[in-house]
Amino acid sequence: MFAGLVSLPASGSLHPERSPMNERRPDDTRLDRLKVFFSKFNCPAKEYAREFIVAAELNHLDWRLLPSISYLESQGGKTARNNNLFGWNCGRASFASVTAGIHEVARKLGTSRLYRSKNLDQLLATYNPAGDYAGKVKSVMQRIAPAQ
């Protein structure tokens, strides 16, 4: 568990010293909202709330997207295996740490040809085309915080 808190993704794309989270505005409630959401359901992912936001910012994603996917796919880390909170690659992907997994999935959703030019509905349909997956993710996003 400790290794997941200090590990950086292998890609080297994360520069925490330059993270916008280090220059948080007093009115930025994202971190608090995310911690409250995960706490409400006793999710281990609460410990990574800051990483979700940093990864989203670095990859130009809605800050609520990654936590929402993790909540649906692994109950916010409760059922995650191999540091894979997102069910990435049908749950078969393995990451060196939870932090590495968060940043790798964020990077792929933000920059991969498969996802980068798509709106949220299209991105989610590519991520998981089953049933109303996009609707479920967007519902969780709204529970975390209303769209701005």
JSON list of C-alpha atoms in Angstrom, two decimals:
[
{"chain": "A", "resi": 1, "resn": "MET", "atom": "CA", "xyz": [0.00, 0.00, 0.00]},
{"chain": "A", "resi": 2, "resn": "PHE", "atom": "CA", "xyz": [2.78, 2.47, 0.88]},
{"chain": "A", "resi": 3, "resn": "ALA", "atom": "CA", "xyz": [4.46, 1.92, -2.47]},
{"chain": "A", "resi": 4, "resn": "GLY", "atom": "CA", "xyz": [1.31, 3.12, -4.22]},
{"chain": "A", "resi": 5, "resn": "LEU", "atom": "CA", "xyz": [1.52, 6.43, -2.41]},
{"chain": "A", "resi": 6, "resn": "VAL", "atom": "CA", "xyz": [5.05, 7.26, -3.50]},
{"chain": "A", "resi": 7, "resn": "SER", "atom": "CA", "xyz": [5.30, 5.61, -6.91]},
{"chain": "A", "resi": 8, "resn": "LEU", "atom": "CA", "xyz": [5.22, 7.62, -10.09]},
{"chain": "A", "resi": 9, "resn": "PRO", "atom": "CA", "xyz": [3.99, 6.24, -13.39]},
{"chain": "A", "resi": 10, "resn": "ALA", "atom": "CA", "xyz": [6.63, 4.67, -15.58]},
{"chain": "A", "resi": 11, "resn": "SER", "atom": "CA", "xyz": [5.87, 7.11, -18.37]},
{"chain": "A", "resi": 12, "resn": "GLY", "atom": "CA", "xyz": [7.52, 9.92, -16.42]},
{"chain": "A", "resi": 13, "resn": "SER", "atom": "CA", "xyz": [4.80, 12.31, -17.55]},
{"chain": "A", "resi": 14, "resn": "LEU", "atom": "CA", "xyz": [3.82, 13.27, -14.02]},
{"chain": "A", "resi": 15, "resn": "HIS", "atom": "CA", "xyz": [5.54, 16.32, -12.56]},
{"chain": "A", "resi": 16, "resn": "PRO", "atom": "CA", "xyz": [3.90, 16.82, -9.14]},
{"chain": "A", "resi": 17, "resn": "GLU", "atom": "CA", "xyz": [6.02, 19.88, -8.42]},
{"chain": "A", "resi": 18, "resn": "ARG", "atom": "CA", "xyz": [4.25, 21.61, -11.34]},
{"chain": "A", "resi": 19, "resn": "SER", "atom": "CA", "xyz": [0.81, 20.27, -10.54]},
{"chain": "A", "resi": 20, "resn": "PRO", "atom": "CA", "xyz": [-2.02, 22.82, -10.41]},
{"chain": "A", "resi": 21, "resn": "MET", "atom": "CA", "xyz": [-3.08, 21.08, -7.19]},
{"chain": "A", "resi": 22, "resn": "ASN", "atom": "CA", "xyz": [-0.02, 22.64, -5.51]},
{"chain": "A", "resi": 23, "resn": "GLU", "atom": "CA", "xyz": [-1.48, 26.07, -6.28]},
{"chain": "A", "resi": 24, "resn": "ARG", "atom": "CA", "xyz": [-5.04, 25.31, -5.17]},
{"chain": "A", "resi": 25, "resn": "ARG", "atom": "CA", "xyz": [-7.40, 28.26, -4.96]},
{"chain": "A", "resi": 26, "resn": "PRO", "atom": "CA", "xyz": [-9.29, 28.69, -1.68]},
{"chain": "A", "resi": 27, "resn": "ASP", "atom": "CA", "xyz": [-12.59, 28.19, -3.55]},
{"chain": "A", "resi": 28, "resn": "ASP", "atom": "CA", "xyz": [-11.44, 24.88, -5.15]},
{"chain": "A", "resi": 29, "resn": "THR", "atom": "CA", "xyz": [-13.58, 22.27, -3.41]},
{"chain": "A", "resi": 30, "resn": "ARG", "atom": "CA", "xyz": [-12.80, 19.34, -5.72]},
{"chain": "A", "resi": 31, "resn": "LEU", "atom": "CA", "xyz": [-10.47, 17.52, -3.33]},
{"chain": "A", "resi": 32, "resn": "ASP", "atom": "CA", "xyz": [-12.85, 17.87, -0.41]},
{"chain": "A", "resi": 33, "resn": "ARG", "atom": "CA", "xyz": [-15.84, 16.77, -2.50]},
{"chain": "A", "resi": 34, "resn": "LEU", "atom": "CA", "xyz": [-14.01, 13.72, -3.76]},
{"chain": "A", "resi": 35, "resn": "LYS", "atom": "CA", "xyz": [-12.87, 12.71, -0.28]},
{"chain": "A", "resi": 36, "resn": "VAL", "atom": "CA", "xyz": [-16.40, 13.12, 1.07]},
{"chain": "A", "resi": 37, "resn": "PHE", "atom": "CA", "xyz": [-17.84, 11.02, -1.77]},
{"chain": "A", "resi": 38, "resn": "PHE", "atom": "CA", "xyz": [-15.37, 8.16, -1.28]},
{"chain": "A", "resi": 39, "resn": "SER", "atom": "CA", "xyz": [-15.67, 8.37, 2.52]},
{"chain": "A", "resi": 40, "resn": "LYS", "atom": "CA", "xyz": [-19.44, 8.04, 2.32]},
{"chain": "A", "resi": 41, "resn": "PHE", "atom": "CA", "xyz": [-18.99, 4.60, 0.75]},
{"chain": "A", "resi": 42, "resn": "ASN", "atom": "CA", "xyz": [-15.83, 3.66, 2.67]},
{"chain": "A", "resi": 43, "resn": "CYS", "atom": "CA", "xyz": [-13.81, 3.43, -0.55]},
{"chain": "A", "resi": 44, "resn": "PRO", "atom": "CA", "xyz": [-10.06, 2.89, -0.40]},
{"chain": "A", "resi": 45, "resn": "ALA", "atom": "CA", "xyz": [-9.76, 5.25, -3.40]},
{"chain": "A", "resi": 46, "resn": "LYS", "atom": "CA", "xyz": [-10.20, 8.14, -0.96]},
{"chain": "A", "resi": 47, "resn": "GLU", "atom": "CA", "xyz": [-6.46, 7.94, -0.32]},
{"chain": "A", "resi": 48, "resn": "TYR", "atom": "CA", "xyz": [-5.84, 8.77, -3.99]},
{"chain": "A", "resi": 49, "resn": "ALA", "atom": "CA", "xyz": [-8.27, 11.69, -4.34]},
{"chain": "A", "resi": 50, "resn": "ARG", "atom": "CA", "xyz": [-5.47, 14.16, -5.10]},
{"chain": "A", "resi": 51, "resn": "GLU", "atom": "CA", "xyz": [-3.98, 11.80, -7.73]},
{"chain": "A", "resi": 52, "resn": "PHE", "atom": "CA", "xyz": [-7.32, 11.55, -9.55]},
{"chain": "A", "resi": 53, "resn": "ILE", "atom": "CA", "xyz": [-7.48, 15.33, -9.83]},
{"chain": "A", "resi": 54, "resn": "VAL", "atom": "CA", "xyz": [-3.85, 15.78, -10.84]},
{"chain": "A", "resi": 55, "resn": "ALA", "atom": "CA", "xyz": [-4.12, 13.03, -13.48]},
{"chain": "A", "resi": 56, "resn": "ALA", "atom": "CA", "xyz": [-7.32, 14.59, -14.85]},
{"chain": "A", "resi": 57, "resn": "GLU", "atom": "CA", "xyz": [-5.73, 18.02, -15.07]},
{"chain": "A", "resi": 58, "resn": "LEU", "atom": "CA", "xyz": [-2.59, 16.75, -16.76]},
{"chain": "A", "resi": 59, "resn": "ASN", "atom": "CA", "xyz": [-4.70, 14.95, -19.38]},
{"chain": "A", "resi": 60, "resn": "HIS", "atom": "CA", "xyz": [-7.49, 17.52, -19.82]},
{"chain": "A", "resi": 61, "resn": "LEU", "atom": "CA", "xyz": [-10.23, 15.27, -18.42]},
{"chain": "A", "resi": 62, "resn": "ASP", "atom": "CA", "xyz": [-13.22, 16.15, -16.26]},
{"chain": "A", "resi": 63, "resn": "TRP", "atom": "CA", "xyz": [-11.92, 15.71, -12.69]},
{"chain": "A", "resi": 64, "resn": "ARG", "atom": "CA", "xyz": [-14.95, 13.55, -11.79]},
{"chain": "A", "resi": 65, "resn": "LEU", "atom": "CA", "xyz": [-14.50, 11.04, -14.63]},
{"chain": "A", "resi": 66, "resn": "LEU", "atom": "CA", "xyz": [-11.74, 8.79, -13.26]},
{"chain": "A", "resi": 67, "resn": "PRO", "atom": "CA", "xyz": [-13.22, 8.55, -9.74]},
{"chain": "A", "resi": 68, "resn": "SER", "atom": "CA", "xyz": [-16.63, 7.71, -11.23]},
{"chain": "A", "resi": 69, "resn": "ILE", "atom": "CA", "xyz": [-15.23, 4.93, -13.38]},
{"chain": "A", "resi": 70, "resn": "SER", "atom": "CA", "xyz": [-13.30, 3.56, -10.40]},
{"chain": "A", "resi": 71, "resn": "TYR", "atom": "CA", "xyz": [-16.46, 3.61, -8.30]},
{"chain": "A", "resi": 72, "resn": "LEU", "atom": "CA", "xyz": [-18.41, 1.64, -10.90]},
{"chain": "A", "resi": 73, "resn": "GLU", "atom": "CA", "xyz": [-15.63, -0.77, -11.83]},
{"chain": "A", "resi": 74, "resn": "SER", "atom": "CA", "xyz": [-14.14, -1.59, -8.42]},
{"chain": "A", "resi": 75, "resn": "GLN", "atom": "CA", "xyz": [-16.37, 0.11, -5.87]},
{"chain": "A", "resi": 76, "resn": "GLY", "atom": "CA", "xyz": [-13.71, 2.76, -5.45]},
{"chain": "A", "resi": 77, "resn": "GLY", "atom": "CA", "xyz": [-10.96, 0.21, -4.98]},
{"chain": "A", "resi": 78, "resn": "LYS", "atom": "CA", "xyz": [-12.81, -2.32, -2.78]},
{"chain": "A", "resi": 79, "resn": "THR", "atom": "CA", "xyz": [-12.70, -5.05, -5.43]},
{"chain": "A", "resi": 80, "resn": "ALA", "atom": "CA", "xyz": [-9.66, -3.86, -7.40]},
{"chain": "A", "resi": 81, "resn": "ARG", "atom": "CA", "xyz": [-6.96, -6.37, -8.30]},
{"chain": "A", "resi": 82, "resn": "ASN", "atom": "CA", "xyz": [-3.44, -5.66, -9.48]},
{"chain": "A", "resi": 83, "resn": "ASN", "atom": "CA", "xyz": [-3.77, -1.93, -8.68]},
{"chain": "A", "resi": 84, "resn": "ASN", "atom": "CA", "xyz": [-6.43, -1.69, -11.41]},
{"chain": "A", "resi": 85, "resn": "LEU", "atom": "CA", "xyz": [-9.24, 0.50, -10.05]},
{"chain": "A", "resi": 86, "resn": "PHE", "atom": "CA", "xyz": [-10.78, 0.94, -13.50]},
{"chain": "A", "resi": 87, "resn": "GLY", "atom": "CA", "xyz": [-11.37, -2.55, -14.85]},
{"chain": "A", "resi": 88, "resn": "TRP", "atom": "CA", "xyz": [-8.86, -1.58, -17.56]},
{"chain": "A", "resi": 89, "resn": "ASN", "atom": "CA", "xyz": [-8.49, -4.25, -20.25]},
{"chain": "A", "resi": 90, "resn": "CYS", "atom": "CA", "xyz": [-11.51, -6.14, -18.92]},
{"chain": "A", "resi": 91, "resn": "GLY", "atom": "CA", "xyz": [-9.85, -6.17, -15.50]},
{"chain": "A", "resi": 92, "resn": "ARG", "atom": "CA", "xyz": [-6.75, -7.96, -16.77]},
{"chain": "A", "resi": 93, "resn": "ALA", "atom": "CA", "xyz": [-4.39, -4.97, -16.70]},
{"chain": "A", "resi": 94, "resn": "SER", "atom": "CA", "xyz": [-1.88, -4.81, -13.90]},
{"chain": "A", "resi": 95, "resn": "PHE", "atom": "CA", "xyz": [-0.16, -1.64, -12.72]},
{"chain": "A", "resi": 96, "resn": "ALA", "atom": "CA", "xyz": [2.93, -1.18, -10.55]},
{"chain": "A", "resi": 97, "resn": "SER", "atom": "CA", "xyz": [0.88, 0.88, -8.08]},
{"chain": "A", "resi": 98, "resn": "VAL", "atom": "CA", "xyz": [-2.56, 2.43, -7.76]},
{"chain": "A", "resi": 99, "resn": "THR", "atom": "CA", "xyz": [-1.00, 5.81, -8.54]},
{"chain": "A", "resi": 100, "resn": "ALA", "atom": "CA", "xyz": [0.61, 4.43, -11.70]},
{"chain": "A", "resi": 101, "resn": "GLY", "atom": "CA", "xyz": [-2.73, 2.96, -12.76]},
{"chain": "A", "resi": 102, "resn": "ILE", "atom": "CA", "xyz": [-4.54, 6.25, -12.25]},
{"chain": "A", "resi": 103, "resn": "HIS", "atom": "CA", "xyz": [-2.02, 8.14, -14.34]},
{"chain": "A", "resi": 104, "resn": "GLU", "atom": "CA", "xyz": [-1.76, 5.50, -17.07]},
{"chain": "A", "resi": 105, "resn": "VAL", "atom": "CA", "xyz": [-5.53, 5.28, -17.56]},
{"chain": "A", "resi": 106, "resn": "ALA", "atom": "CA", "xyz": [-5.83, 9.08, -17.48]},
{"chain": "A", "resi": 107, "resn": "ARG", "atom": "CA", "xyz": [-3.06, 9.39, -20.07]},
{"chain": "A", "resi": 108, "resn": "LYS", "atom": "CA", "xyz": [-4.75, 6.88, -22.36]},
{"chain": "A", "resi": 109, "resn": "LEU", "atom": "CA", "xyz": [-8.18, 8.49, -22.02]},
{"chain": "A", "resi": 110, "resn": "GLY", "atom": "CA", "xyz": [-6.70, 11.92, -22.65]},
{"chain": "A", "resi": 111, "resn": "THR", "atom": "CA", "xyz": [-4.19, 11.23, -25.42]},
{"chain": "A", "resi": 112, "resn": "SER", "atom": "CA", "xyz": [-4.85, 7.88, -27.11]},
{"chain": "A", "resi": 113, "resn": "ARG", "atom": "CA", "xyz": [-6.20, 8.05, -30.67]},
{"chain": "A", "resi": 114, "resn": "LEU", "atom": "CA", "xyz": [-8.96, 5.74, -29.49]},
{"chain": "A", "resi": 115, "resn": "TYR", "atom": "CA", "xyz": [-10.34, 8.34, -27.02]},
{"chain": "A", "resi": 116, "resn": "ARG", "atom": "CA", "xyz": [-8.89, 11.84, -27.41]},
{"chain": "A", "resi": 117, "resn": "SER", "atom": "CA", "xyz": [-11.23, 13.38, -30.01]},
{"chain": "A", "resi": 118, "resn": "LYS", "atom": "CA", "xyz": [-14.44, 12.11, -28.45]},
{"chain": "A", "resi": 119, "resn": "ASN", "atom": "CA", "xyz": [-17.04, 13.78, -26.31]},
{"chain": "A", "resi": 120, "resn": "LEU", "atom": "CA", "xyz": [-17.85, 12.18, -22.95]},
{"chain": "A", "resi": 121, "resn": "ASP", "atom": "CA", "xyz": [-20.62, 9.91, -24.29]},
{"chain": "A", "resi": 122, "resn": "GLN", "atom": "CA", "xyz": [-18.45, 8.67, -27.16]},
{"chain": "A", "resi": 123, "resn": "LEU", "atom": "CA", "xyz": [-15.46, 8.16, -24.87]},
{"chain": "A", "resi": 124, "resn": "LEU", "atom": "CA", "xyz": [-17.52, 6.12, -22.43]},
{"chain": "A", "resi": 125, "resn": "ALA", "atom": "CA", "xyz": [-19.12, 4.09, -25.22]},
{"chain": "A", "resi": 126, "resn": "THR", "atom": "CA", "xyz": [-15.62, 3.18, -26.37]},
{"chain": "A", "resi": 127, "resn": "TYR", "atom": "CA", "xyz": [-14.49, 2.44, -22.81]},
{"chain": "A", "resi": 128, "resn": "ASN", "atom": "CA", "xyz": [-17.44, 0.16, -22.10]},
{"chain": "A", "resi": 129, "resn": "PRO", "atom": "CA", "xyz": [-20.20, -0.22, -24.71]},
{"chain": "A", "resi": 130, "resn": "ALA", "atom": "CA", "xyz": [-22.40, -2.36, -22.45]},
{"chain": "A", "resi": 131, "resn": "GLY", "atom": "CA", "xyz": [-25.91, -1.11, -21.69]},
{"chain": "A", "resi": 132, "resn": "ASP", "atom": "CA", "xyz": [-26.19, 2.35, -20.21]},
{"chain": "A", "resi": 133, "resn": "TYR", "atom": "CA", "xyz": [-22.60, 2.56, -18.98]},
{"chain": "A", "resi": 134, "resn": "ALA", "atom": "CA", "xyz": [-22.27, 6.20, -19.99]},
{"chain": "A", "resi": 135, "resn": "GLY", "atom": "CA", "xyz": [-25.43, 7.07, -18.08]},
{"chain": "A", "resi": 136, "resn": "LYS", "atom": "CA", "xyz": [-24.17, 5.28, -14.98]},
{"chain": "A", "resi": 137, "resn": "VAL", "atom": "CA", "xyz": [-20.80, 7.05, -15.07]},
{"chain": "A", "resi": 138, "resn": "LYS", "atom": "CA", "xyz": [-22.46, 10.43, -15.58]},
{"chain": "A", "resi": 139, "resn": "SER", "atom": "CA", "xyz": [-24.82, 9.73, -12.69]},
{"chain": "A", "resi": 140, "resn": "VAL", "atom": "CA", "xyz": [-21.88, 9.06, -10.38]},
{"chain": "A", "resi": 141, "resn": "MET", "atom": "CA", "xyz": [-20.16, 12.19, -11.68]},
{"chain": "A", "resi": 142, "resn": "GLN", "atom": "CA", "xyz": [-23.23, 14.21, -10.68]},
{"chain": "A", "resi": 143, "resn": "ARG", "atom": "CA", "xyz": [-23.23, 12.59, -7.23]},
{"chain": "A", "resi": 144, "resn": "ILE", "atom": "CA", "xyz": [-19.62, 13.67, -6.73]},
{"chain": "A", "resi": 145, "resn": "ALA", "atom": "CA", "xyz": [-20.40, 17.23, -7.80]},
{"chain": "A", "resi": 146, "resn": "PRO", "atom": "CA", "xyz": [-22.69, 18.99, -10.25]},
{"chain": "A", "resi": 147, "resn": "ALA", "atom": "CA", "xyz": [-21.19, 19.95, -13.60]},
{"chain": "A", "resi": 148, "resn": "GLN", "atom": "CA", "xyz": [-19.68, 23.43, -13.61]}
]
